Amino acid sequence: MVQVQMSRRALLRGLSGGMVAGLLPAGGAMALGLDQAGFRQGLIEAIGDDATLRSFYGARDYQALWAGTEDTAVQRRNALLAAMADAPAHGLPASLFDPYDLLAKMHAAATPQAQGAAEAALSRAAVSLGQALHGGFLTPGRVISLIKRQAPQVDGVALLNAMTSQSAGAVLRALAPSDAQYAGLMRARAQLDAAEAAGGWGGEVFAGAAGKLQLGDQGDAVLSLRNRLMLQGYMAPSLSPVFDQSLLLGVQAFQTAHGLATDGVVGAGTLAELNMGIDARIQQVLVAMERARWSNKPLGARHIWVNLADYHTVIRNNGLDEFRTRSVIGARGADRETPEFSDIMNHMVVNPSWHVPRSIVVGEYLPQLQRNPYAVSHINVQDGSGRAIDRSLIDFNAYNASNFPFSMREPPSRGNALGLVKFMFPNQWNIYLHDTPSKDLFARETRAFSHGCIRLADPFDFAYQLLGPQTSDPRGLFQRTLDTGRETRVDLEQPLPVHLDYRTTVIAPSGAVTFRRDIYGRDAAIWGAMAQQGVAARLV
């Protein structure tokens, strides 16, 4: 077995320059001899019950894809090994995509049978890497149960067939997300890695006894704040120990990039984000890259994107934000957090009733009704047929959460929990977007208060935007329907895909990387799973 002593970066450079031709001499390992029968036998045995490889090689009569001395085979091997060496740059675990292991297998393949086994190993590695680049290497729902989307799956046979006529490197590169977000995340990871290598972001910032830093302050704490903002790229170099206007603008730029209130005051929240280390930020970026692979499917030319971590809902059209509004999401806790999934919005309900979810009926309202049967009097108690029941006829104390036979419904009104409009994309989790009478919550920096549905700060404007493609007067259509006071379904003639996602790292249109807090702790769990598989924050 040949020991190759070099870093992944050096190996990648060498592979890109054709070094494998030297590591694997033209007349040496992987050079097919006359014993095709031995090669075929070794390949078939190594394939075993692998349906993908059986289908691919069976259709080509077990002819080699990787083995051989011709230039195309050498280049194909080079490209695969280079892609494996580059896997950590995508946040993939080096241990799962080890080019040295494949090199050892190829060097050791001295017999036709061993060459057949190495051939199967190369194809398995190509399919495995292709899947990881395209749809991630973790299963979303196994890491976070509230991530309901299914990661895209690579057709392994199609991938290997493509490599018979195209560059293996090009085929693999095309599998990774091709949008500006993913490219920006790759760039951000490299920049953060370089920043750490250059000495990092300086010492932590301390606010002192006052607990905050603000305009007019001066001293060493201000200098440390200024230094950290300069090293992170939020302001131009300066040596002033005074919290002046230039520093104020730098703090506000930082706050904007981190989803914080842009008051220019460095309080506890801003201080915590400022002092986040480079490794922690790299981890956020790497999680975002895996999440991007989980969503590596067409989103729709015009679609709705809800970034739970950013508390915003956006209508996006051909890559540009057409409409944007603040959102309130589910409160922290497994029974209230908003799940992640994609669906199709096909209608809205104007003047909606609120059919109270069973969990709220028995978990919150039943205890109140047991104390006072006329509690929450604005909500009707109904039987199984939807008929309102006189509360005086019900002994609420005779029931518990498991046997309570009634439902509850709040009729349409301005004070209705859903407000005056809800936007429907029917799904098994009963999640939707809606208005709310609790407008004060939209002024909060952290907006996780609902039972799971998404509340919108500007629901009427959102409705007008949705109705725009089907009427010349969307405002008038909506308002006339609203003025009836009746619960009314309005279908969307052009249904829109809806994507409920959770991204704590997003690339802004300017190309700058922005961060958000991990409000649900989901990114921490994903990073834990990634690290357990061997993903490292630093490139080696």
Coordinates of C-alpha atoms in Angstrom, one line a residue:
M1 CA 0.0 0.0 0.0
V2 CA 1.4 3.4 -0.9
Q3 CA 1.4 6.1 1.8
V4 CA 0.7 9.6 0.4
Q5 CA 2.0 12.3 2.7
M6 CA 0.3 15.6 1.8
S7 CA -2.5 17.8 2.8
R8 CA -5.9 17.7 1.1
R9 CA -5.1 21.1 -0.4
A10 CA -1.8 19.9 -1.8
L11 CA -3.5 16.7 -3.1
L12 CA -6.2 18.8 -4.7
R13 CA -3.6 21.0 -6.5
G14 CA -1.7 17.9 -7.6
L15 CA -4.9 16.2 -8.9
S16 CA -5.9 19.3 -10.8
G17 CA -2.5 19.2 -12.4
G18 CA -2.8 15.5 -13.4
M19 CA -0.6 14.1 -10.7
V20 CA -2.5 10.9 -10.5
A21 CA -0.9 9.9 -13.8
G22 CA 2.3 9.8 -11.8
L23 CA 0.9 8.1 -8.7
L24 CA -0.7 5.5 -10.9
P25 CA 1.7 4.7 -13.7
A26 CA 0.2 3.9 -17.0
G27 CA 1.4 0.3 -16.8
G28 CA 0.6 -0.2 -13.1
A29 CA -2.5 -0.5 -11.0
M30 CA -5.8 -0.1 -12.7
A31 CA -4.2 -0.9 -16.1
L32 CA -6.5 -3.5 -17.6
G33 CA -4.7 -6.6 -18.6
L34 CA -5.9 -9.4 -20.9
D35 CA -7.9 -11.2 -18.1
Q36 CA -11.2 -9.5 -18.7
A37 CA -13.0 -12.4 -17.1
G38 CA -11.1 -11.9 -13.9
F39 CA -11.9 -8.2 -13.9
R40 CA -15.6 -9.0 -14.5
Q41 CA -15.7 -11.6 -11.7
G42 CA -14.1 -9.2 -9.2
L43 CA -16.5 -6.4 -10.3
I44 CA -19.6 -8.6 -10.0
E45 CA -18.6 -9.9 -6.6
A46 CA -17.8 -6.3 -5.3
I47 CA -21.2 -5.0 -6.6
G48 CA -23.1 -7.6 -4.6
D49 CA -26.7 -6.4 -4.0
D50 CA -26.0 -2.8 -4.9
A51 CA -29.0 -2.1 -7.2
T52 CA -27.5 1.0 -8.7
L53 CA -24.2 -0.6 -9.7
R54 CA -26.0 -3.7 -10.9
S55 CA -28.2 -1.7 -13.2
F56 CA -25.3 0.5 -14.5
Y57 CA -22.8 -2.2 -15.2
G58 CA -25.3 -4.8 -16.3
A59 CA -26.4 -2.4 -19.1
R60 CA -22.8 -2.1 -20.3
D61 CA -21.9 -5.7 -20.0
Y62 CA -19.6 -5.0 -17.0
Q63 CA -17.2 -2.9 -19.0
A64 CA -14.9 -0.6 -17.0
L65 CA -15.7 3.1 -16.4
W66 CA -12.6 3.9 -14.3
A67 CA -10.0 1.2 -15.0
G68 CA -7.6 1.5 -17.9
T69 CA -4.6 3.5 -19.1
E70 CA -6.2 5.7 -21.7
D71 CA -6.3 9.4 -21.0
T72 CA -10.1 9.5 -20.5
A73 CA -9.9 6.9 -17.7
V74 CA -6.9 8.6 -16.0
Q75 CA -8.7 12.0 -16.2
R76 CA -11.9 10.5 -14.9
R77 CA -10.0 9.1 -11.9
N78 CA -8.2 12.4 -11.4
A79 CA -11.5 14.3 -11.4
L80 CA -13.2 12.0 -8.9
L81 CA -10.2 12.1 -6.5
A82 CA -10.0 15.9 -6.8
A83 CA -13.7 16.2 -6.1
M84 CA -13.3 14.0 -3.0
A85 CA -10.3 16.1 -1.8
D86 CA -12.5 19.2 -2.2
A87 CA -15.4 17.7 -0.3
P88 CA -14.6 19.5 3.0
A89 CA -14.8 22.9 1.2
H90 CA -18.5 22.0 0.8
G91 CA -18.8 21.1 4.5
L92 CA -18.8 17.4 3.8
P93 CA -17.0 15.0 6.1
A94 CA -13.5 14.1 5.0
S95 CA -13.8 10.7 6.5
L96 CA -16.7 9.8 4.2
F97 CA -15.0 11.0 1.1
D98 CA -11.4 9.9 1.5
P99 CA -9.3 10.1 -1.7
Y100 CA -6.4 8.5 0.1
D101 CA -8.4 5.4 0.7
L102 CA -9.3 5.1 -3.0
L103 CA -5.7 5.8 -3.9
A104 CA -4.7 2.9 -1.7
K105 CA -7.3 0.6 -3.2
M106 CA -6.1 1.5 -6.7
H107 CA -2.4 1.0 -5.9
A108 CA -3.2 -2.3 -4.3
A109 CA -5.2 -3.6 -7.3
A110 CA -2.5 -5.8 -8.7
T111 CA -4.8 -8.5 -10.1
P112 CA -7.8 -8.3 -12.5
Q113 CA -10.1 -9.3 -9.6
A114 CA -8.7 -6.6 -7.4
Q115 CA -9.1 -4.1 -10.2
G116 CA -12.8 -5.1 -10.5
A117 CA -13.2 -4.5 -6.8
A118 CA -11.5 -1.1 -7.1
E119 CA -13.7 -0.2 -10.0
A120 CA -16.8 -0.8 -7.9
A121 CA -15.3 1.3 -5.1
L122 CA -14.7 4.2 -7.4
S123 CA -18.3 4.1 -8.7
R124 CA -19.7 3.9 -5.2
A125 CA -17.6 6.8 -4.1
A126 CA -18.9 8.8 -7.1
V127 CA -22.5 8.1 -6.4
S128 CA -22.1 8.8 -2.7
L129 CA -20.3 12.1 -3.3
G130 CA -22.8 13.0 -5.9
Q131 CA -25.7 12.5 -3.5
A132 CA -23.9 14.5 -0.7
L133 CA -23.3 17.4 -3.1
H134 CA -26.8 17.4 -4.4
G135 CA -29.0 16.5 -1.5
G136 CA -26.8 16.5 1.6
F137 CA -25.3 13.7 3.6
L138 CA -27.7 13.9 6.5
T139 CA -31.4 12.9 6.6
P140 CA -33.2 16.1 7.7
G141 CA -36.1 14.5 9.7
R142 CA -33.7 12.2 11.6
V143 CA -31.8 15.2 12.9
I144 CA -34.8 17.5 13.5
S145 CA -38.2 15.9 13.6
L146 CA -39.9 19.2 12.7
I147 CA -38.0 19.4 9.4
K148 CA -40.6 17.7 7.2
R149 CA -39.1 18.1 3.8
Q150 CA -37.4 15.3 1.9
A151 CA -33.9 16.0 0.6
P152 CA -33.5 15.5 -3.2
Q153 CA -32.1 12.1 -4.3
V154 CA -29.5 11.6 -7.0
D155 CA -30.2 9.0 -9.7
G156 CA -27.0 7.0 -9.4
V157 CA -27.3 5.2 -12.7
A158 CA -27.9 8.5 -14.5
L159 CA -24.9 10.0 -12.8
L160 CA -22.6 7.2 -13.8
N161 CA -24.0 7.2 -17.3
A162 CA -23.3 11.0 -17.6
M163 CA -19.7 10.3 -16.6
T164 CA -19.2 8.0 -19.6
S165 CA -19.5 10.9 -22.0
Q166 CA -18.8 14.0 -19.8
S167 CA -16.1 15.1 -17.5
A168 CA -16.6 13.5 -14.1
G169 CA -15.6 16.7 -12.4
A170 CA -18.2 18.7 -14.4
V171 CA -20.9 16.1 -13.6
L172 CA -20.2 16.3 -9.9
R173 CA -19.9 20.1 -9.9
A174 CA -23.3 20.4 -11.6
L175 CA -25.0 18.4 -8.8
A176 CA -24.3 21.0 -6.0
P177 CA -26.7 23.9 -5.7
S178 CA -26.1 26.3 -8.5
D179 CA -27.7 29.4 -7.0
A180 CA -26.0 32.6 -5.7
Q181 CA -26.7 31.6 -2.1
Y182 CA -24.7 28.5 -2.2
A183 CA -21.8 30.1 -4.0
G184 CA -21.9 33.0 -1.5
L185 CA -21.8 30.5 1.4
M186 CA -18.7 28.8 -0.2
R187 CA -17.1 32.1 -0.5
A188 CA -18.0 33.2 3.1
R189 CA -16.6 30.0 4.5
A190 CA -13.3 30.5 2.7
Q191 CA -13.2 34.2 3.9
L192 CA -13.8 33.2 7.5
D193 CA -11.1 30.5 7.3
A194 CA -8.7 33.1 5.9
A195 CA -9.7 35.6 8.7
E196 CA -8.8 33.1 11.3
A197 CA -5.5 32.3 9.7
A198 CA -4.7 36.0 9.6
G199 CA -5.2 36.3 13.4
G200 CA -8.9 36.4 13.9
W201 CA -11.1 39.3 15.0
G202 CA -9.2 40.5 18.0
G203 CA -10.2 40.3 21.6
E204 CA -13.8 40.2 22.9
V205 CA -15.7 43.4 23.6
F206 CA -16.7 44.2 27.2
A207 CA -19.3 46.8 28.0
G208 CA -18.1 47.3 31.6
A209 CA -20.3 48.3 34.5
A210 CA -22.8 50.1 32.4
G211 CA -23.6 46.9 30.5
K212 CA -23.7 48.8 27.2
L213 CA -21.7 51.1 24.9
Q214 CA -23.3 54.0 23.1
L215 CA -22.7 57.3 21.3
G216 CA -20.4 59.5 23.4
D217 CA -18.7 56.8 25.4
Q218 CA -14.9 56.5 25.3
G219 CA -12.0 54.4 26.5
D220 CA -10.5 51.0 26.1
A221 CA -13.9 49.2 25.6
V222 CA -14.7 51.6 22.7
L223 CA -11.3 50.8 21.2
S224 CA -11.9 47.1 21.4
L225 CA -15.4 47.6 19.8
R226 CA -13.9 49.6 17.0
N227 CA -11.2 47.1 16.4
R228 CA -13.6 44.2 16.2
L229 CA -15.9 46.0 13.8
M230 CA -13.0 46.9 11.6
L231 CA -11.6 43.3 11.5
Q232 CA -15.1 42.1 10.6
G233 CA -15.4 44.6 7.8
Y234 CA -18.2 46.8 9.1
M235 CA -16.2 50.1 9.2
A236 CA -13.1 51.7 7.9
P237 CA -9.8 51.8 10.0
S238 CA -9.7 54.3 12.8
L239 CA -7.9 54.7 16.1
S240 CA -10.3 57.0 17.9
P241 CA -11.2 55.9 21.5
V242 CA -14.5 57.8 21.2
F243 CA -17.8 56.3 20.3
D244 CA -18.4 58.8 17.5
Q245 CA -20.7 58.9 14.4
S246 CA -18.5 56.7 12.3
L247 CA -18.6 54.0 15.1
L248 CA -22.3 54.4 15.4
L249 CA -22.7 53.7 11.7
G250 CA -20.4 50.6 12.0
V251 CA -22.5 49.3 14.9
Q252 CA -25.7 49.8 12.9
A253 CA -24.2 48.0 9.9
F254 CA -23.4 45.1 12.2
Q255 CA -26.8 45.1 13.7
T256 CA -28.5 45.1 10.3
A257 CA -26.4 42.2 9.1
H258 CA -27.4 40.2 12.2
G259 CA -31.1 41.0 12.3
L260 CA -30.8 43.1 15.4
A261 CA -32.6 46.4 16.3
T262 CA -30.6 49.1 14.6
D263 CA -30.5 51.5 17.5
G264 CA -26.7 51.8 17.5
V265 CA -26.4 50.8 21.1
V266 CA -24.2 47.9 22.0
G267 CA -26.3 46.2 24.6
A268 CA -26.4 42.5 25.7
G269 CA -27.9 41.2 22.5
T270 CA -25.5 43.0 20.1
L271 CA -22.6 42.3 22.4
A272 CA -23.3 38.5 22.3
E273 CA -23.4 38.5 18.5
L274 CA -20.2 40.7 18.3
N275 CA -18.3 38.3 20.4
M276 CA -19.3 35.2 18.5
G277 CA -16.1 33.4 17.5
I278 CA -15.1 32.7 13.9
D279 CA -15.5 28.9 14.4
A280 CA -19.1 29.4 15.5
R281 CA -19.8 31.5 12.4
I282 CA -18.1 28.9 10.2
Q283 CA -20.4 26.3 11.7
Q284 CA -23.4 28.4 10.9
V285 CA -22.2 28.7 7.3
L286 CA -21.6 24.9 7.0
V287 CA -25.1 24.2 8.4
A288 CA -26.6 26.6 5.9
M289 CA -24.8 24.7 3.1
E290 CA -26.2 21.4 4.2
R291 CA -29.7 23.0 4.4
A292 CA -29.2 24.5 0.9
R293 CA -28.6 20.9 -0.4
W294 CA -31.7 19.7 1.4
S295 CA -33.7 22.3 -0.6
N296 CA -31.8 21.8 -3.9
K297 CA -34.9 21.7 -6.0
P298 CA -36.7 24.3 -8.2
L299 CA -38.5 26.7 -5.8
G300 CA -40.7 28.2 -8.5
A301 CA -40.1 31.3 -10.6
R302 CA -42.5 33.1 -8.3
H303 CA -42.8 31.7 -4.8
I304 CA -43.2 32.6 -1.1
W305 CA -40.3 32.1 1.2
V306 CA -40.6 32.3 4.9
N307 CA -37.3 32.4 6.8
L308 CA -38.3 31.5 10.3
A309 CA -34.9 32.5 11.7
D310 CA -35.3 35.9 10.1
Y311 CA -39.0 36.5 11.1
H312 CA -39.8 37.6 7.5
T313 CA -42.1 36.4 4.7
V314 CA -41.1 37.3 1.1
I315 CA -42.8 36.9 -2.3
R316 CA -39.9 36.3 -4.6
N317 CA -40.1 36.6 -8.4
N318 CA -37.3 35.4 -10.7
G319 CA -34.8 35.9 -7.9
L320 CA -35.9 39.3 -6.8
D321 CA -37.9 40.2 -3.7
E322 CA -41.3 41.4 -4.9
F323 CA -42.8 41.9 -1.5
R324 CA -41.5 41.5 2.1
T325 CA -43.2 41.7 5.5
R326 CA -42.3 41.0 9.1
S327 CA -43.6 37.8 10.6
V328 CA -44.3 36.2 13.9
I329 CA -43.5 32.5 14.1
G330 CA -44.2 29.6 16.5
A331 CA -43.0 30.0 20.1
R332 CA -40.1 27.9 21.3
G333 CA -41.0 24.4 22.5
A334 CA -41.8 21.2 20.5
D335 CA -45.5 21.7 20.6
R336 CA -45.5 25.3 19.2
E337 CA -42.5 25.6 17.0
T338 CA -43.2 26.1 13.3
P339 CA -42.2 23.0 11.2
E340 CA -40.2 23.3 7.9
F341 CA -41.7 22.1 4.7
S342 CA -42.8 23.2 1.2
D343 CA -46.4 23.2 -0.2
I344 CA -48.6 25.1 -2.6
M345 CA -50.7 28.2 -1.6
N346 CA -54.0 28.0 -3.6
H347 CA -56.5 30.2 -1.8
M348 CA -57.1 32.7 0.9
V349 CA -60.0 33.0 3.3
V350 CA -61.3 36.5 4.0
N351 CA -63.2 37.1 7.3
P352 CA -62.1 33.7 8.6
S353 CA -63.4 31.7 11.5
W354 CA -60.8 30.3 13.8
H355 CA -61.4 26.6 14.4
V356 CA -59.4 26.2 17.6
P357 CA -56.8 23.4 17.3
R358 CA -57.5 20.5 19.6
S359 CA -54.3 20.9 21.5
I360 CA -55.3 24.5 22.5
V361 CA -58.9 23.5 23.3
V362 CA -57.9 20.8 25.8
G363 CA -54.5 22.3 26.9
E364 CA -55.5 25.9 27.4
Y365 CA -59.2 26.5 27.3
L366 CA -60.6 23.4 29.0
P367 CA -58.9 24.2 32.3
Q368 CA -60.3 27.8 32.1
L369 CA -63.8 26.4 31.4
Q370 CA -63.5 24.1 34.3
R371 CA -62.9 27.1 36.6
N372 CA -65.5 29.3 34.8
P373 CA -67.8 27.9 32.1
Y374 CA -68.2 31.4 30.6
A375 CA -64.5 32.0 30.1
V376 CA -63.3 32.9 26.6
S377 CA -67.0 33.7 25.9
H378 CA -66.2 35.1 22.4
I379 CA -65.5 31.5 21.3
N380 CA -68.3 29.1 20.6
V381 CA -68.4 25.6 22.0
Q382 CA -69.7 23.2 19.3
D383 CA -70.8 19.6 19.1
G384 CA -69.6 17.1 16.5
S385 CA -72.0 18.5 13.9
G386 CA -70.7 22.0 14.3
R387 CA -73.8 23.3 16.3
A388 CA -73.2 25.8 19.0
I389 CA -73.9 24.4 22.5
D390 CA -75.3 26.4 25.5
R391 CA -72.4 26.3 28.0
S392 CA -74.8 26.1 30.9
L393 CA -75.7 22.6 29.8
I394 CA -72.2 21.4 30.0
D395 CA -70.4 20.1 33.1
F396 CA -66.8 20.9 32.0
N397 CA -65.4 19.2 35.1
A398 CA -66.8 15.9 33.9
Y399 CA -64.2 15.8 31.1
N400 CA -60.5 15.7 30.7
A401 CA -58.1 16.2 27.8
S402 CA -58.6 12.7 26.4
N403 CA -62.4 12.6 26.4
F404 CA -63.6 16.2 25.9
P405 CA -66.2 15.7 23.1
F406 CA -66.6 19.3 22.0
S407 CA -64.8 21.6 19.5
M408 CA -64.4 25.4 19.7
R409 CA -64.8 28.0 17.0
E410 CA -64.3 31.8 17.0
P411 CA -66.6 33.5 14.5
P412 CA -65.2 36.2 12.1
S413 CA -64.4 39.5 13.6
R414 CA -61.7 42.1 13.8
G415 CA -60.6 40.6 17.1
N416 CA -60.5 37.1 15.7
A417 CA -57.2 35.3 16.5
L418 CA -56.6 35.0 12.7
G419 CA -57.4 38.6 12.1
L420 CA -59.3 39.3 8.8
V421 CA -57.6 37.0 6.4
K422 CA -55.7 33.7 6.3
F423 CA -53.6 32.3 3.4
M424 CA -54.0 28.6 2.9
F425 CA -51.6 25.9 1.6
P426 CA -53.5 22.8 3.0
N427 CA -51.1 20.5 4.8
Q428 CA -51.3 17.9 7.5
W429 CA -49.7 20.1 10.1
N430 CA -52.5 22.7 9.8
I431 CA -50.0 25.5 9.3
Y432 CA -50.9 28.7 7.4
L433 CA -50.2 32.4 7.1
H434 CA -52.6 34.9 8.6
D435 CA -53.5 38.3 10.0
T436 CA -53.5 39.0 13.7
P437 CA -55.0 41.6 16.1
S438 CA -51.8 41.5 18.1
K439 CA -49.9 44.1 16.0
D440 CA -47.6 45.2 18.8
L441 CA -45.5 41.9 18.5
F442 CA -44.1 43.0 15.1
A443 CA -42.1 45.7 16.7
R444 CA -40.1 43.1 18.7
E445 CA -36.6 42.1 17.7
T446 CA -37.4 38.4 18.5
R447 CA -40.8 37.4 17.2
A448 CA -41.6 33.8 18.3
F449 CA -45.0 33.9 19.9
S450 CA -47.6 31.9 17.9
H451 CA -48.8 28.3 18.2
G452 CA -47.0 27.4 15.0
C453 CA -48.7 29.4 12.2
I454 CA -47.1 32.5 10.6
R455 CA -48.6 35.9 11.4
L456 CA -48.0 38.7 8.9
A457 CA -47.4 42.4 9.7
D458 CA -48.9 43.5 6.4
P459 CA -51.6 40.9 5.5
F460 CA -53.7 43.1 3.3
D461 CA -50.8 44.2 1.2
F462 CA -49.7 40.6 1.0
A463 CA -53.2 39.7 -0.3
Y464 CA -53.2 42.5 -2.9
Q465 CA -49.8 41.2 -4.2
L466 CA -51.2 37.6 -4.5
L467 CA -54.3 38.8 -6.3
G468 CA -52.4 41.1 -8.7
P469 CA -52.0 38.5 -11.5
Q470 CA -55.7 37.8 -11.7
T471 CA -57.4 41.2 -11.5
S472 CA -56.7 44.8 -12.5
D473 CA -58.0 45.9 -9.1
P474 CA -56.7 43.6 -6.4
R475 CA -57.3 46.1 -3.6
G476 CA -60.9 46.6 -4.6
L477 CA -61.6 42.9 -5.0
F478 CA -60.2 42.2 -1.6
Q479 CA -61.9 45.1 0.2
R480 CA -65.3 44.3 -1.4
T481 CA -65.0 40.8 -0.1
L482 CA -63.9 42.0 3.3
D483 CA -66.8 44.5 3.6
T484 CA -69.3 41.7 3.4
G485 CA -68.2 40.4 6.8
R486 CA -68.9 36.9 5.6
E487 CA -66.3 34.1 5.6
T488 CA -65.3 33.8 2.0
R489 CA -62.9 31.7 0.1
V490 CA -60.9 33.5 -2.7
D491 CA -59.0 31.1 -5.0
L492 CA -55.6 32.0 -6.4
E493 CA -55.8 31.5 -10.2
Q494 CA -52.0 31.2 -10.1
P495 CA -51.1 29.1 -7.0
L496 CA -47.7 29.8 -5.5
P497 CA -45.2 27.4 -4.0
V498 CA -44.6 28.2 -0.3
H499 CA -41.3 27.3 1.4
L500 CA -41.0 27.4 5.2
D501 CA -37.3 27.3 5.9
Y502 CA -34.9 28.1 8.7
R503 CA -31.7 29.8 7.7
T504 CA -29.5 31.5 10.2
T505 CA -27.0 32.4 7.5
V506 CA -28.1 34.1 4.3
I507 CA -26.2 35.9 1.6
A508 CA -27.5 39.4 1.0
P509 CA -28.1 40.7 -2.5
S510 CA -24.8 42.7 -2.1
G511 CA -23.0 39.4 -1.6
A512 CA -22.3 40.0 2.1
V513 CA -22.9 37.2 4.5
T514 CA -25.6 37.9 7.2
F515 CA -26.4 35.9 10.3
R516 CA -29.4 35.3 12.5
R517 CA -29.8 33.8 16.0
D518 CA -30.6 30.1 16.2
I519 CA -33.9 30.7 17.9
Y520 CA -35.1 27.1 18.0
G521 CA -31.6 25.5 18.5
R522 CA -32.0 23.6 15.2
D523 CA -28.7 24.6 13.7
A524 CA -26.9 23.5 16.9
A525 CA -28.5 20.1 16.5
I526 CA -27.6 19.9 12.8
W527 CA -24.0 21.0 13.5
G528 CA -23.8 18.3 16.2
A529 CA -24.8 15.7 13.7
M530 CA -22.4 17.1 11.1
A531 CA -19.5 17.1 13.6
Q532 CA -20.3 13.6 14.7
Q533 CA -19.9 12.5 11.1
G534 CA -16.5 14.2 11.0
V535 CA -17.2 17.7 9.5
A536 CA -14.6 20.2 10.7
A537 CA -15.0 23.9 10.9
R538 CA -11.5 24.5 9.6
L539 CA -10.1 23.6 6.2
V540 CA -6.8 21.7 6.5

